[in-house]
mmCIF file of C-alpha atoms and ligand atoms in Angstrom:
data_model
loop_
_atom_site.group_PDB
_atom_site.id
_atom_site.type_symbol
_atom_site.label_atom_id
_atom_site.label_comp_id
_atom_site.label_asym_id
_atom_site.label_seq_id
_atom_site.Cartn_x
_atom_site.Cartn_y
_atom_site.Cartn_z
ATOM 1 C CA MET A 1 0.000 0.000 0.000
ATOM 2 C CA LEU A 2 1.405 3.378 -1.017
ATOM 3 C CA ILE A 3 0.043 6.521 0.630
ATOM 4 C CA GLY A 4 1.049 9.935 -0.657
ATOM 5 C CA VAL A 5 1.553 12.753 1.832
ATOM 6 C CA LEU A 6 1.280 16.265 0.460
ATOM 7 C CA ALA A 7 4.614 17.838 1.369
ATOM 8 C CA LEU A 8 4.154 21.524 0.523
ATOM 9 C CA GLN A 9 4.087 22.528 4.193
ATOM 10 C CA GLY A 10 3.200 21.179 7.611
ATOM 11 C CA ALA A 11 4.068 18.051 9.543
ATOM 12 C CA PHE A 12 4.240 15.690 6.580
ATOM 13 C CA ARG A 13 7.122 13.678 8.054
ATOM 14 C CA GLU A 14 5.132 12.979 11.205
ATOM 15 C CA HIS A 15 2.207 11.795 9.070
ATOM 16 C CA GLU A 16 4.555 9.469 7.191
ATOM 17 C CA LYS A 17 5.813 8.026 10.479
ATOM 18 C CA MET A 18 2.285 7.418 11.703
ATOM 19 C CA LEU A 19 1.226 5.739 8.480
ATOM 20 C CA ARG A 20 4.291 3.504 8.469
ATOM 21 C CA ALA A 21 3.533 2.518 12.051
ATOM 22 C CA CYS A 22 0.204 1.133 10.814
ATOM 23 C CA GLY A 23 1.687 -1.847 9.020
ATOM 24 C CA GLU A 24 4.809 -3.353 7.540
ATOM 25 C CA ASP A 25 3.419 -3.188 4.028
ATOM 26 C CA MET A 26 2.732 0.527 4.386
ATOM 27 C CA GLU A 27 4.812 2.815 2.194
ATOM 28 C CA THR A 28 4.615 6.577 1.936
ATOM 29 C CA ARG A 29 5.633 9.118 -0.680
ATOM 30 C CA GLN A 30 6.067 12.868 -0.318
ATOM 31 C CA VAL A 31 4.024 14.619 -2.982
ATOM 32 C CA ARG A 32 5.111 17.990 -4.373
ATOM 33 C CA LEU A 33 4.471 17.484 -8.073
ATOM 34 C CA PRO A 34 1.493 16.121 -10.010
ATOM 35 C CA GLY A 35 3.491 13.138 -11.313
ATOM 36 C CA GLN A 36 4.007 11.958 -7.739
ATOM 37 C CA LEU A 37 0.270 11.372 -7.412
ATOM 38 C CA GLU A 38 0.523 8.536 -9.898
ATOM 39 C CA GLY A 39 0.107 5.118 -8.376
ATOM 40 C CA ILE A 40 -0.771 6.225 -4.869
ATOM 41 C CA ASP A 41 -3.588 4.378 -3.100
ATOM 42 C CA GLY A 42 -4.498 7.289 -0.846
ATOM 43 C CA LEU A 43 -3.408 10.798 0.115
ATOM 44 C CA VAL A 44 -2.911 12.714 3.358
ATOM 45 C CA ILE A 45 -3.131 16.512 3.383
ATOM 46 C CA PRO A 46 -1.395 17.869 6.517
ATOM 47 C CA GLY A 47 -1.950 21.088 8.431
ATOM 48 C CA GLY A 48 -0.332 24.390 7.629
ATOM 49 C CA GLU A 49 -1.957 27.550 6.363
ATOM 50 C CA SER A 50 -4.834 26.798 4.053
ATOM 51 C CA THR A 51 -4.593 30.030 2.013
ATOM 52 C CA THR A 52 -0.890 29.382 1.386
ATOM 53 C CA MET A 53 -1.493 25.721 0.730
ATOM 54 C CA GLY A 54 -4.200 26.558 -1.797
ATOM 55 C CA LYS A 55 -1.894 28.988 -3.610
ATOM 56 C CA LEU A 56 0.928 26.443 -3.651
ATOM 57 C CA MET A 57 -1.410 23.721 -4.913
ATOM 58 C CA ILE A 58 -2.344 25.943 -7.841
ATOM 59 C CA GLU A 59 1.262 26.960 -8.469
ATOM 60 C CA PHE A 60 2.455 23.353 -8.474
ATOM 61 C CA GLY A 61 -0.458 22.205 -10.625
ATOM 62 C CA LEU A 62 -1.814 19.955 -7.874
ATOM 63 C CA LEU A 63 -5.285 21.346 -7.178
ATOM 64 C CA GLU A 64 -7.060 19.835 -10.181
ATOM 65 C CA PRO A 65 -5.303 16.434 -10.105
ATOM 66 C CA ILE A 66 -6.010 16.010 -6.377
ATOM 67 C CA ARG A 67 -9.650 16.974 -6.904
ATOM 68 C CA GLU A 68 -9.822 14.339 -9.647
ATOM 69 C CA LEU A 69 -8.336 11.728 -7.295
ATOM 70 C CA GLY A 70 -11.066 12.489 -4.784
ATOM 71 C CA ASP A 71 -13.738 12.361 -7.497
ATOM 72 C CA ARG A 72 -12.415 8.941 -8.541
ATOM 73 C CA GLY A 73 -12.853 7.653 -4.997
ATOM 74 C CA VAL A 74 -9.214 7.621 -3.920
ATOM 75 C CA PRO A 75 -9.169 8.000 -0.106
ATOM 76 C CA ILE A 76 -8.037 11.394 1.165
ATOM 77 C CA PHE A 77 -7.427 12.390 4.782
ATOM 78 C CA GLY A 78 -7.094 16.097 5.588
ATOM 79 C CA THR A 79 -5.966 17.409 8.972
ATOM 80 C CA CYS A 80 -6.484 21.000 10.101
ATOM 81 C CA ALA A 81 -5.604 23.114 7.031
ATOM 82 C CA GLY A 82 -6.102 19.856 5.097
ATOM 83 C CA LEU A 83 -9.662 19.718 6.429
ATOM 84 C CA ILE A 84 -10.208 23.277 5.186
ATOM 85 C CA MET A 85 -8.899 22.288 1.735
ATOM 86 C CA LEU A 86 -11.423 19.434 1.577
ATOM 87 C CA ALA A 87 -14.438 21.597 2.454
ATOM 88 C CA LYS A 88 -16.976 22.813 -0.093
ATOM 89 C CA ASP A 89 -17.723 25.900 1.969
ATOM 90 C CA ILE A 90 -15.302 28.080 3.981
ATOM 91 C CA ALA A 91 -17.136 30.727 5.995
ATOM 92 C CA GLY A 92 -16.416 34.212 4.657
ATOM 93 C CA SER A 93 -13.692 33.093 2.285
ATOM 94 C CA GLU A 94 -13.293 32.552 -1.447
ATOM 95 C CA GLN A 95 -9.839 30.998 -1.047
ATOM 96 C CA PRO A 96 -8.891 28.088 -3.333
ATOM 97 C CA ARG A 97 -10.003 24.663 -2.136
ATOM 98 C CA LEU A 98 -10.618 21.133 -3.340
ATOM 99 C CA GLY A 99 -14.277 21.340 -2.343
ATOM 100 C CA LEU A 100 -14.725 17.580 -2.124
ATOM 101 C CA MET A 101 -16.611 17.249 1.175
ATOM 102 C CA ASP A 102 -20.124 18.490 1.898
ATOM 103 C CA ILE A 103 -19.091 20.437 4.954
ATOM 104 C CA SER A 104 -18.972 24.088 5.895
ATOM 105 C CA VAL A 105 -15.968 25.162 7.969
ATOM 106 C CA GLU A 106 -14.921 28.107 10.064
ATOM 107 C CA ARG A 107 -11.207 28.902 10.127
ATOM 108 C CA ASN A 108 -9.241 29.807 13.267
ATOM 109 C CA ALA A 109 -12.432 29.043 15.058
ATOM 110 C CA PHE A 110 -11.282 28.693 18.630
ATOM 111 C CA GLY A 111 -10.228 32.330 18.993
ATOM 112 C CA ARG A 112 -7.001 34.027 19.951
ATOM 113 C CA GLN A 113 -7.010 33.125 23.634
ATOM 114 C CA VAL A 114 -6.722 29.461 22.853
ATOM 115 C CA GLU A 115 -4.745 29.364 19.645
ATOM 116 C CA SER A 116 -3.322 26.007 20.591
ATOM 117 C CA PHE A 117 -4.509 23.484 23.114
ATOM 118 C CA GLU A 118 -4.816 19.788 23.776
ATOM 119 C CA ASP A 119 -7.747 17.849 25.053
ATOM 120 C CA ASP A 120 -9.100 14.325 25.310
ATOM 121 C CA LEU A 121 -11.670 13.585 22.650
ATOM 122 C CA ASP A 122 -14.210 10.815 22.640
ATOM 123 C CA ILE A 123 -14.055 9.150 19.254
ATOM 124 C CA PRO A 124 -16.234 6.035 19.512
ATOM 125 C CA ALA A 125 -15.244 4.934 15.991
ATOM 126 C CA ILE A 126 -11.637 4.300 17.060
ATOM 127 C CA GLY A 127 -12.333 2.769 20.462
ATOM 128 C CA GLU A 128 -13.310 3.578 24.023
ATOM 129 C CA GLU A 129 -10.035 5.092 25.112
ATOM 130 C CA PRO A 130 -10.128 8.906 24.632
ATOM 131 C CA PHE A 131 -7.830 10.360 21.980
ATOM 132 C CA ARG A 132 -5.391 13.097 22.977
ATOM 133 C CA ALA A 133 -6.071 15.747 20.339
ATOM 134 C CA VAL A 134 -3.746 18.655 19.561
ATOM 135 C CA PHE A 135 -5.466 21.756 18.148
ATOM 136 C CA ILE A 136 -3.322 24.473 16.529
ATOM 137 C CA ARG A 137 -5.179 27.536 15.257
ATOM 138 C CA ALA A 138 -7.760 24.960 14.412
ATOM 139 C CA PRO A 139 -10.863 25.203 12.290
ATOM 140 C CA TYR A 140 -14.084 23.448 13.113
ATOM 141 C CA ILE A 141 -16.932 22.147 11.037
ATOM 142 C CA LEU A 142 -19.985 24.410 11.240
ATOM 143 C CA SER A 143 -22.373 22.082 9.466
ATOM 144 C CA VAL A 144 -22.466 18.874 7.473
ATOM 145 C CA GLU A 145 -24.834 17.453 4.907
ATOM 146 C CA SER A 146 -26.547 14.122 5.501
ATOM 147 C CA SER A 147 -23.907 12.254 3.488
ATOM 148 C CA VAL A 148 -21.349 13.138 6.157
ATOM 149 C CA GLN A 149 -20.834 11.149 9.348
ATOM 150 C CA VAL A 150 -19.812 13.116 12.433
ATOM 151 C CA LEU A 151 -17.087 11.185 14.312
ATOM 152 C CA ALA A 152 -16.195 13.570 17.126
ATOM 153 C CA ARG A 153 -17.135 16.871 18.681
ATOM 154 C CA PHE A 154 -15.323 19.225 20.994
ATOM 155 C CA GLY A 155 -18.237 20.535 23.043
ATOM 156 C CA GLU A 156 -20.789 21.359 20.366
ATOM 157 C CA LYS A 157 -18.232 21.831 17.637
ATOM 158 C CA ILE A 158 -17.683 19.125 15.042
ATOM 159 C CA VAL A 159 -13.979 18.341 14.790
ATOM 160 C CA PHE A 160 -13.800 14.976 13.016
ATOM 161 C CA ALA A 161 -15.960 13.734 10.148
ATOM 162 C CA ARG A 162 -16.067 11.277 7.315
ATOM 163 C CA GLN A 163 -17.790 11.174 3.954
ATOM 164 C CA GLY A 164 -17.186 7.842 2.278
ATOM 165 C CA ARG A 165 -13.457 7.639 1.683
ATOM 166 C CA LEU A 166 -12.838 11.235 2.670
ATOM 167 C CA LEU A 167 -11.807 11.925 6.238
ATOM 168 C CA ALA A 168 -11.279 15.301 7.910
ATOM 169 C CA ALA A 169 -9.873 16.167 11.351
ATOM 170 C CA ALA A 170 -9.604 19.670 12.830
ATOM 171 C CA PHE A 171 -6.817 18.446 15.116
ATOM 172 C CA HIS A 172 -3.348 16.985 14.500
ATOM 173 C CA PRO A 173 -3.347 13.207 15.043
ATOM 174 C CA GLU A 174 0.210 13.025 13.664
ATOM 175 C CA LEU A 175 1.564 14.908 16.695
ATOM 176 C CA THR A 176 0.656 12.306 19.276
ATOM 177 C CA GLY A 177 2.033 8.821 19.780
ATOM 178 C CA ASP A 178 -1.375 7.330 19.030
ATOM 179 C CA ALA A 179 -1.832 5.887 15.540
ATOM 180 C CA ARG A 180 -5.530 4.983 15.947
ATOM 181 C CA VAL A 181 -6.822 7.823 13.776
ATOM 182 C CA HIS A 182 -4.425 7.007 10.929
ATOM 183 C CA ARG A 183 -5.329 3.342 11.280
ATOM 184 C CA TYR A 184 -9.010 4.265 11.108
ATOM 185 C CA PHE A 185 -8.342 6.178 7.882
ATOM 186 C CA LEU A 186 -6.646 3.156 6.339
ATOM 187 C CA GLU A 187 -9.245 0.690 7.577
ATOM 188 C CA THR A 188 -12.285 2.639 6.413
ATOM 189 C CA ALA A 189 -10.585 3.485 3.141
ATOM 190 C CA PHE A 190 -9.384 0.047 2.186
ATOM 191 C CA CYS A 191 -11.190 -2.598 4.221
ATOM 192 C CA ASN A 192 -14.772 -1.804 3.238
HETATM 193 N N1 LIG B 201 -5.382 28.235 10.779
HETATM 194 C C1 LIG B 201 -4.906 27.470 9.648
HETATM 195 C C2 LIG B 201 -5.692 27.784 8.403
HETATM 196 O O1 LIG B 201 -6.684 28.445 8.454
HETATM 197 C C3 LIG B 201 -4.948 25.975 9.934
HETATM 198 C C4 LIG B 201 -4.045 25.660 11.085
HETATM 199 C C5 LIG B 201 -3.354 24.321 11.002
HETATM 200 O O2 LIG B 201 -3.361 23.631 9.998
HETATM 201 N N2 LIG B 201 -2.686 23.985 12.077
HETATM 202 O O3 LIG B 201 -5.287 27.373 7.357
#
């Protein structure tokens, strides 16, 4: 299994480590150019700054090819800025996006006082044990259409959701020692 990790910015190396920890047959590839999307079985879009990431995706000719991957049913997992890139609607913004998931998101949604924080999240889909989630200038999901399954909330706010083979997390599962979220991505993407 070969999973591409978009390597324009963000913690792509940490994502690669997590994915590799999920199985011996798991290979990863850093993606910076359209040709590197060829042959991948899935793609991870890390955090970063979604406006910058969108600009870079256009500059590197990646926006359209990644959108086509998603349209073809190739599994894509976006974290934080990656979640924003996946959304159809970004509140108050016309910034470039893939627009693959039927979700509406709010950027930098936890306010200045709490730019970064950690908390234990209940994510029943990955098991009973709470997941230590790291939020960094995180977005949240304002609303989802019926095709989208909500997997976790922080208070009222939706922070983890899935639509078929597309998965989106407002937090950074690559920054903890817990590979359950990455494993969930791989399992739901390839074992159903
Ligand atoms: N605040 C960033 C944005 O709007 C996302 C932050 C992150 O990816 N850690 O793009």
